[in-house]
Amino acid sequence: VGRLASPAGLQQVGLGLGFSVLASLVNLGVAIVIGRAGRRYGSITLQADSQHLLTDVWTSAGVLAGVAAVALTGWRLLDPIVALAVACNIVFTGIRIVRESASGLMDAALPRPELQIVEGILDGHRRNGIEFHDVMTRLSGRTRYISLHALVPGDWTVRRGHDALDLVEADLAAALPGAVVFTHLESRGGDAVAT
Protein backbone atom coordinates (compact mmCIF):
# COMPACT_ATOMS: atom_id res chain seq x y z
CA VAL A 1 0.00 0.00 0.00
CA GLY A 2 2.91 2.33 0.77
CA ARG A 3 4.34 1.71 -2.70
CA LEU A 4 1.02 2.76 -4.26
CA ALA A 5 1.41 6.17 -2.62
CA SER A 6 5.10 6.50 -3.49
CA PRO A 7 6.21 4.05 -6.22
CA ALA A 8 9.89 3.10 -6.11
CA GLY A 9 12.20 1.51 -8.64
CA LEU A 10 13.03 -2.17 -8.44
CA GLN A 11 16.50 -3.16 -7.21
CA GLN A 12 18.62 -6.19 -8.23
CA VAL A 13 15.86 -7.52 -10.47
CA GLY A 14 17.85 -10.31 -12.13
CA LEU A 15 19.14 -11.85 -8.91
CA GLY A 16 15.75 -11.60 -7.21
CA LEU A 17 13.93 -13.17 -10.14
CA GLY A 18 16.45 -16.00 -10.36
CA PHE A 19 16.00 -16.94 -6.69
CA SER A 20 12.25 -16.57 -7.00
CA VAL A 21 12.03 -18.93 -10.00
CA LEU A 22 14.30 -21.49 -8.32
CA ALA A 23 12.30 -21.42 -5.06
CA SER A 24 9.03 -21.67 -6.98
CA LEU A 25 10.15 -24.76 -8.86
CA VAL A 26 11.25 -26.45 -5.63
CA ASN A 27 7.98 -25.51 -3.91
CA LEU A 28 5.95 -26.75 -6.88
CA GLY A 29 7.69 -30.14 -6.88
CA VAL A 30 7.29 -30.58 -3.13
CA ALA A 31 3.63 -29.42 -3.24
CA ILE A 32 2.79 -32.00 -5.92
CA VAL A 33 4.45 -34.85 -3.99
CA ILE A 34 2.86 -33.85 -0.67
CA GLY A 35 -0.55 -33.30 -2.29
CA ARG A 36 -0.55 -36.79 -3.82
CA ALA A 37 0.45 -38.33 -0.49
CA GLY A 38 -2.25 -36.33 1.29
CA ARG A 39 -4.94 -37.61 -1.08
CA ARG A 40 -3.63 -41.19 -0.96
CA TYR A 41 -3.54 -41.31 2.86
CA GLY A 42 -6.50 -39.00 3.48
CA SER A 43 -4.27 -36.65 5.51
CA ILE A 44 -5.69 -33.18 6.12
CA THR A 45 -2.27 -31.97 7.29
CA LEU A 46 -0.45 -33.03 4.13
CA GLN A 47 -3.16 -31.54 1.91
CA ALA A 48 -2.99 -28.23 3.83
CA ASP A 49 0.81 -28.20 3.52
CA SER A 50 0.50 -28.80 -0.22
CA GLN A 51 -1.96 -25.93 -0.61
CA HIS A 52 0.33 -23.67 1.43
CA LEU A 53 3.28 -24.43 -0.83
CA LEU A 54 1.13 -23.89 -3.93
CA THR A 55 0.21 -20.48 -2.51
CA ASP A 56 3.94 -19.71 -2.35
CA VAL A 57 4.24 -20.73 -6.01
CA TRP A 58 1.37 -18.40 -6.99
CA THR A 59 2.96 -15.64 -4.91
CA SER A 60 6.20 -16.02 -6.84
CA ALA A 61 4.30 -16.08 -10.13
CA GLY A 62 2.62 -12.83 -9.10
CA VAL A 63 5.98 -11.28 -8.28
CA LEU A 64 7.33 -12.33 -11.67
CA ALA A 65 4.25 -10.91 -13.41
CA GLY A 66 4.55 -7.62 -11.53
CA VAL A 67 8.24 -7.24 -12.28
CA ALA A 68 7.72 -8.16 -15.94
CA ALA A 69 4.84 -5.68 -16.23
CA VAL A 70 6.93 -2.89 -14.75
CA ALA A 71 9.87 -3.74 -17.01
CA LEU A 72 7.67 -3.79 -20.14
CA THR A 73 5.55 -0.72 -19.43
CA GLY A 74 7.68 1.36 -17.09
CA TRP A 75 4.57 1.90 -14.97
CA ARG A 76 5.79 1.46 -11.38
CA LEU A 77 2.29 1.21 -9.90
CA LEU A 78 1.84 -2.24 -11.46
CA ASP A 79 4.21 -3.85 -8.95
CA PRO A 80 2.22 -2.91 -5.80
CA ILE A 81 -1.10 -3.61 -7.58
CA VAL A 82 0.02 -7.15 -8.45
CA ALA A 83 1.39 -7.53 -4.89
CA LEU A 84 -2.05 -6.65 -3.46
CA ALA A 85 -3.72 -9.17 -5.79
CA VAL A 86 -1.26 -11.84 -4.61
CA ALA A 87 -1.96 -10.89 -0.97
CA CYS A 88 -5.71 -11.35 -1.57
CA ASN A 89 -5.02 -14.80 -3.03
CA ILE A 90 -3.01 -15.70 0.08
CA VAL A 91 -5.83 -14.57 2.38
CA PHE A 92 -8.50 -16.51 0.45
CA THR A 93 -6.31 -19.62 0.31
CA GLY A 94 -5.67 -19.37 4.06
CA ILE A 95 -9.40 -19.11 4.77
CA ARG A 96 -10.07 -22.15 2.54
CA ILE A 97 -7.33 -24.20 4.26
CA VAL A 98 -8.70 -23.35 7.72
CA ARG A 99 -12.27 -24.16 6.64
CA GLU A 100 -11.28 -27.51 5.05
CA SER A 101 -9.11 -28.45 8.02
CA ALA A 102 -11.86 -27.63 10.51
CA SER A 103 -14.44 -29.65 8.58
CA GLY A 104 -11.96 -32.55 8.34
CA LEU A 105 -11.65 -32.60 12.13
CA MET A 106 -15.41 -32.81 12.56
CA ASP A 107 -17.24 -36.05 11.92
CA ALA A 108 -19.38 -36.00 8.79
CA ALA A 109 -21.27 -38.47 6.62
CA LEU A 110 -19.36 -40.16 3.83
CA PRO A 111 -19.10 -38.12 0.62
CA ARG A 112 -21.91 -38.61 -1.94
CA PRO A 113 -19.86 -40.90 -4.29
CA GLU A 114 -19.02 -43.23 -1.39
CA LEU A 115 -22.64 -43.22 -0.16
CA GLN A 116 -23.66 -44.34 -3.65
CA ILE A 117 -21.15 -47.20 -3.44
CA VAL A 118 -22.63 -48.28 -0.09
CA GLU A 119 -26.18 -48.13 -1.49
CA GLY A 120 -25.13 -50.10 -4.59
CA ILE A 121 -23.68 -52.88 -2.45
CA LEU A 122 -26.76 -52.99 -0.22
CA ASP A 123 -29.01 -53.09 -3.30
CA GLY A 124 -27.14 -56.19 -4.47
CA HIS A 125 -27.84 -57.93 -1.16
CA ARG A 126 -31.48 -56.82 -1.12
CA ARG A 127 -32.00 -59.19 -4.05
CA ASN A 128 -31.18 -62.03 -1.64
CA GLY A 129 -34.12 -61.16 0.62
CA ILE A 130 -32.29 -58.90 3.09
CA GLU A 131 -33.71 -55.52 4.06
CA PHE A 132 -31.60 -52.72 5.54
CA HIS A 133 -32.51 -49.82 7.78
CA ASP A 134 -30.78 -47.37 10.14
CA VAL A 135 -27.88 -47.14 7.69
CA MET A 136 -25.50 -44.53 9.08
CA THR A 137 -22.08 -43.49 7.85
CA ARG A 138 -19.40 -41.35 9.39
CA LEU A 139 -16.06 -40.03 8.20
CA SER A 140 -13.67 -39.26 11.03
CA GLY A 141 -10.28 -38.14 9.77
CA ARG A 142 -9.45 -40.81 7.21
CA THR A 143 -11.47 -43.61 8.83
CA ARG A 144 -14.88 -44.52 7.40
CA TYR A 145 -17.54 -45.98 9.67
CA ILE A 146 -20.66 -47.73 8.41
CA SER A 147 -23.41 -48.95 10.73
CA LEU A 148 -26.55 -50.75 9.60
CA HIS A 149 -29.35 -53.04 10.68
CA ALA A 150 -30.18 -56.00 8.45
CA LEU A 151 -33.55 -57.72 8.49
CA VAL A 152 -33.50 -61.28 7.21
CA PRO A 153 -36.46 -63.60 6.54
CA GLY A 154 -37.89 -65.14 9.71
CA ASP A 155 -37.26 -68.71 8.55
CA TRP A 156 -33.47 -68.15 8.23
CA THR A 157 -31.19 -69.68 10.84
CA VAL A 158 -28.91 -67.44 12.86
CA ARG A 159 -25.94 -69.03 11.04
CA ARG A 160 -27.40 -68.17 7.63
CA GLY A 161 -28.04 -64.58 8.78
CA HIS A 162 -24.49 -64.21 10.08
CA ASP A 163 -23.06 -65.66 6.88
CA ALA A 164 -25.11 -63.18 4.83
CA LEU A 165 -23.87 -60.24 6.95
CA ASP A 166 -20.29 -61.47 6.66
CA LEU A 167 -20.70 -61.11 2.88
CA VAL A 168 -22.19 -57.62 3.24
CA GLU A 169 -19.30 -56.57 5.48
CA ALA A 170 -16.71 -58.09 3.12
CA ASP A 171 -18.24 -56.33 0.09
CA LEU A 172 -18.26 -52.97 1.89
CA ALA A 173 -14.67 -53.42 3.09
CA ALA A 174 -13.52 -54.37 -0.42
CA ALA A 175 -15.21 -51.31 -1.97
CA LEU A 176 -14.06 -48.90 0.76
CA PRO A 177 -10.71 -50.21 2.07
CA GLY A 178 -10.16 -49.57 5.73
CA ALA A 179 -13.86 -49.02 6.46
CA VAL A 180 -15.08 -50.13 9.87
CA VAL A 181 -18.47 -51.82 9.47
CA PHE A 182 -20.94 -52.45 12.31
CA THR A 183 -23.94 -54.65 11.59
CA HIS A 184 -26.95 -55.71 13.61
CA LEU A 185 -28.86 -58.82 12.56
CA GLU A 186 -32.63 -58.85 12.97
CA SER A 187 -35.22 -61.39 11.99
CA ARG A 188 -38.39 -60.18 10.33
CA GLY A 189 -40.05 -62.47 12.85
CA GLY A 190 -38.99 -60.12 15.64
CA ASP A 191 -35.98 -61.82 17.30
CA ALA A 192 -32.67 -59.98 17.02
CA VAL A 193 -29.08 -61.09 17.33
CA ALA A 194 -26.19 -58.61 17.34
CA THR A 195 -23.00 -59.30 15.39
CSV table of C-alpha atoms in Angstrom, one decimal:
chain,number,residue,atom,x,y,z
A,1,VAL,CA,0.0,0.0,0.0
A,2,GLY,CA,2.9,2.3,0.8
A,3,ARG,CA,4.3,1.7,-2.7
A,4,LEU,CA,1.0,2.8,-4.3
A,5,ALA,CA,1.4,6.2,-2.6
A,6,SER,CA,5.1,6.5,-3.5
A,7,PRO,CA,6.2,4.0,-6.2
A,8,ALA,CA,9.9,3.1,-6.1
A,9,GLY,CA,12.2,1.5,-8.6
A,10,LEU,CA,13.0,-2.2,-8.4
A,11,GLN,CA,16.5,-3.2,-7.2
A,12,GLN,CA,18.6,-6.2,-8.2
A,13,VAL,CA,15.9,-7.5,-10.5
A,14,GLY,CA,17.9,-10.3,-12.1
A,15,LEU,CA,19.1,-11.9,-8.9
A,16,GLY,CA,15.8,-11.6,-7.2
A,17,LEU,CA,13.9,-13.2,-10.1
A,18,GLY,CA,16.5,-16.0,-10.4
A,19,PHE,CA,16.0,-16.9,-6.7
A,20,SER,CA,12.2,-16.6,-7.0
A,21,VAL,CA,12.0,-18.9,-10.0
A,22,LEU,CA,14.3,-21.5,-8.3
A,23,ALA,CA,12.3,-21.4,-5.1
A,24,SER,CA,9.0,-21.7,-7.0
A,25,LEU,CA,10.2,-24.8,-8.9
A,26,VAL,CA,11.2,-26.5,-5.6
A,27,ASN,CA,8.0,-25.5,-3.9
A,28,LEU,CA,5.9,-26.7,-6.9
A,29,GLY,CA,7.7,-30.1,-6.9
A,30,VAL,CA,7.3,-30.6,-3.1
A,31,ALA,CA,3.6,-29.4,-3.2
A,32,ILE,CA,2.8,-32.0,-5.9
A,33,VAL,CA,4.4,-34.9,-4.0
A,34,ILE,CA,2.9,-33.9,-0.7
A,35,GLY,CA,-0.5,-33.3,-2.3
A,36,ARG,CA,-0.5,-36.8,-3.8
A,37,ALA,CA,0.5,-38.3,-0.5
A,38,GLY,CA,-2.3,-36.3,1.3
A,39,ARG,CA,-4.9,-37.6,-1.1
A,40,ARG,CA,-3.6,-41.2,-1.0
A,41,TYR,CA,-3.5,-41.3,2.9
A,42,GLY,CA,-6.5,-39.0,3.5
A,43,SER,CA,-4.3,-36.6,5.5
A,44,ILE,CA,-5.7,-33.2,6.1
A,45,THR,CA,-2.3,-32.0,7.3
A,46,LEU,CA,-0.4,-33.0,4.1
A,47,GLN,CA,-3.2,-31.5,1.9
A,48,ALA,CA,-3.0,-28.2,3.8
A,49,ASP,CA,0.8,-28.2,3.5
A,50,SER,CA,0.5,-28.8,-0.2
A,51,GLN,CA,-2.0,-25.9,-0.6
A,52,HIS,CA,0.3,-23.7,1.4
A,53,LEU,CA,3.3,-24.4,-0.8
A,54,LEU,CA,1.1,-23.9,-3.9
A,55,THR,CA,0.2,-20.5,-2.5
A,56,ASP,CA,3.9,-19.7,-2.3
A,57,VAL,CA,4.2,-20.7,-6.0
A,58,TRP,CA,1.4,-18.4,-7.0
A,59,THR,CA,3.0,-15.6,-4.9
A,60,SER,CA,6.2,-16.0,-6.8
A,61,ALA,CA,4.3,-16.1,-10.1
A,62,GLY,CA,2.6,-12.8,-9.1
A,63,VAL,CA,6.0,-11.3,-8.3
A,64,LEU,CA,7.3,-12.3,-11.7
A,65,ALA,CA,4.2,-10.9,-13.4
A,66,GLY,CA,4.5,-7.6,-11.5
A,67,VAL,CA,8.2,-7.2,-12.3
A,68,ALA,CA,7.7,-8.2,-15.9
A,69,ALA,CA,4.8,-5.7,-16.2
A,70,VAL,CA,6.9,-2.9,-14.7
A,71,ALA,CA,9.9,-3.7,-17.0
A,72,LEU,CA,7.7,-3.8,-20.1
A,73,THR,CA,5.6,-0.7,-19.4
A,74,GLY,CA,7.7,1.4,-17.1
A,75,TRP,CA,4.6,1.9,-15.0
A,76,ARG,CA,5.8,1.5,-11.4
A,77,LEU,CA,2.3,1.2,-9.9
A,78,LEU,CA,1.8,-2.2,-11.5
A,79,ASP,CA,4.2,-3.8,-9.0
A,80,PRO,CA,2.2,-2.9,-5.8
A,81,ILE,CA,-1.1,-3.6,-7.6
A,82,VAL,CA,0.0,-7.1,-8.4
A,83,ALA,CA,1.4,-7.5,-4.9
A,84,LEU,CA,-2.0,-6.6,-3.5
A,85,ALA,CA,-3.7,-9.2,-5.8
A,86,VAL,CA,-1.3,-11.8,-4.6
A,87,ALA,CA,-2.0,-10.9,-1.0
A,88,CYS,CA,-5.7,-11.3,-1.6
A,89,ASN,CA,-5.0,-14.8,-3.0
A,90,ILE,CA,-3.0,-15.7,0.1
A,91,VAL,CA,-5.8,-14.6,2.4
A,92,PHE,CA,-8.5,-16.5,0.5
A,93,THR,CA,-6.3,-19.6,0.3
A,94,GLY,CA,-5.7,-19.4,4.1
A,95,ILE,CA,-9.4,-19.1,4.8
A,96,ARG,CA,-10.1,-22.1,2.5
A,97,ILE,CA,-7.3,-24.2,4.3
A,98,VAL,CA,-8.7,-23.4,7.7
A,99,ARG,CA,-12.3,-24.2,6.6
A,100,GLU,CA,-11.3,-27.5,5.1
A,101,SER,CA,-9.1,-28.4,8.0
A,102,ALA,CA,-11.9,-27.6,10.5
A,103,SER,CA,-14.4,-29.7,8.6
A,104,GLY,CA,-12.0,-32.5,8.3
A,105,LEU,CA,-11.6,-32.6,12.1
A,106,MET,CA,-15.4,-32.8,12.6
A,107,ASP,CA,-17.2,-36.0,11.9
A,108,ALA,CA,-19.4,-36.0,8.8
A,109,ALA,CA,-21.3,-38.5,6.6
A,110,LEU,CA,-19.4,-40.2,3.8
A,111,PRO,CA,-19.1,-38.1,0.6
A,112,ARG,CA,-21.9,-38.6,-1.9
A,113,PRO,CA,-19.9,-40.9,-4.3
A,114,GLU,CA,-19.0,-43.2,-1.4
A,115,LEU,CA,-22.6,-43.2,-0.2
A,116,GLN,CA,-23.7,-44.3,-3.6
A,117,ILE,CA,-21.1,-47.2,-3.4
A,118,VAL,CA,-22.6,-48.3,-0.1
A,119,GLU,CA,-26.2,-48.1,-1.5
A,120,GLY,CA,-25.1,-50.1,-4.6
A,121,ILE,CA,-23.7,-52.9,-2.4
A,122,LEU,CA,-26.8,-53.0,-0.2
A,123,ASP,CA,-29.0,-53.1,-3.3
A,124,GLY,CA,-27.1,-56.2,-4.5
A,125,HIS,CA,-27.8,-57.9,-1.2
A,126,ARG,CA,-31.5,-56.8,-1.1
A,127,ARG,CA,-32.0,-59.2,-4.0
A,128,ASN,CA,-31.2,-62.0,-1.6
A,129,GLY,CA,-34.1,-61.2,0.6
A,130,ILE,CA,-32.3,-58.9,3.1
A,131,GLU,CA,-33.7,-55.5,4.1
A,132,PHE,CA,-31.6,-52.7,5.5
A,133,HIS,CA,-32.5,-49.8,7.8
A,134,ASP,CA,-30.8,-47.4,10.1
A,135,VAL,CA,-27.9,-47.1,7.7
A,136,MET,CA,-25.5,-44.5,9.1
A,137,THR,CA,-22.1,-43.5,7.9
A,138,ARG,CA,-19.4,-41.3,9.4
A,139,LEU,CA,-16.1,-40.0,8.2
A,140,SER,CA,-13.7,-39.3,11.0
A,141,GLY,CA,-10.3,-38.1,9.8
A,142,ARG,CA,-9.5,-40.8,7.2
A,143,THR,CA,-11.5,-43.6,8.8
A,144,ARG,CA,-14.9,-44.5,7.4
A,145,TYR,CA,-17.5,-46.0,9.7
A,146,ILE,CA,-20.7,-47.7,8.4
A,147,SER,CA,-23.4,-48.9,10.7
A,148,LEU,CA,-26.5,-50.7,9.6
A,149,HIS,CA,-29.4,-53.0,10.7
A,150,ALA,CA,-30.2,-56.0,8.5
A,151,LEU,CA,-33.6,-57.7,8.5
A,152,VAL,CA,-33.5,-61.3,7.2
A,153,PRO,CA,-36.5,-63.6,6.5
A,154,GLY,CA,-37.9,-65.1,9.7
A,155,ASP,CA,-37.3,-68.7,8.6
A,156,TRP,CA,-33.5,-68.1,8.2
A,157,THR,CA,-31.2,-69.7,10.8
A,158,VAL,CA,-28.9,-67.4,12.9
A,159,ARG,CA,-25.9,-69.0,11.0
A,160,ARG,CA,-27.4,-68.2,7.6
A,161,GLY,CA,-28.0,-64.6,8.8
A,162,HIS,CA,-24.5,-64.2,10.1
A,163,ASP,CA,-23.1,-65.7,6.9
A,164,ALA,CA,-25.1,-63.2,4.8
A,165,LEU,CA,-23.9,-60.2,7.0
A,166,ASP,CA,-20.3,-61.5,6.7
A,167,LEU,CA,-20.7,-61.1,2.9
A,168,VAL,CA,-22.2,-57.6,3.2
A,169,GLU,CA,-19.3,-56.6,5.5
A,170,ALA,CA,-16.7,-58.1,3.1
A,171,ASP,CA,-18.2,-56.3,0.1
A,172,LEU,CA,-18.3,-53.0,1.9
A,173,ALA,CA,-14.7,-53.4,3.1
A,174,ALA,CA,-13.5,-54.4,-0.4
A,175,ALA,CA,-15.2,-51.3,-2.0
A,176,LEU,CA,-14.1,-48.9,0.8
A,177,PRO,CA,-10.7,-50.2,2.1
A,178,GLY,CA,-10.2,-49.6,5.7
A,179,ALA,CA,-13.9,-49.0,6.5
A,180,VAL,CA,-15.1,-50.1,9.9
A,181,VAL,CA,-18.5,-51.8,9.5
A,182,PHE,CA,-20.9,-52.5,12.3
A,183,THR,CA,-23.9,-54.7,11.6
A,184,HIS,CA,-27.0,-55.7,13.6
A,185,LEU,CA,-28.9,-58.8,12.6
A,186,GLU,CA,-32.6,-58.9,13.0
A,187,SER,CA,-35.2,-61.4,12.0
A,188,ARG,CA,-38.4,-60.2,10.3
A,189,GLY,CA,-40.1,-62.5,12.9
A,190,GLY,CA,-39.0,-60.1,15.6
A,191,ASP,CA,-36.0,-61.8,17.3
A,192,ALA,CA,-32.7,-60.0,17.0
A,193,VAL,CA,-29.1,-61.1,17.3
A,194,ALA,CA,-26.2,-58.6,17.3
A,195,THR,CA,-23.0,-59.3,15.4
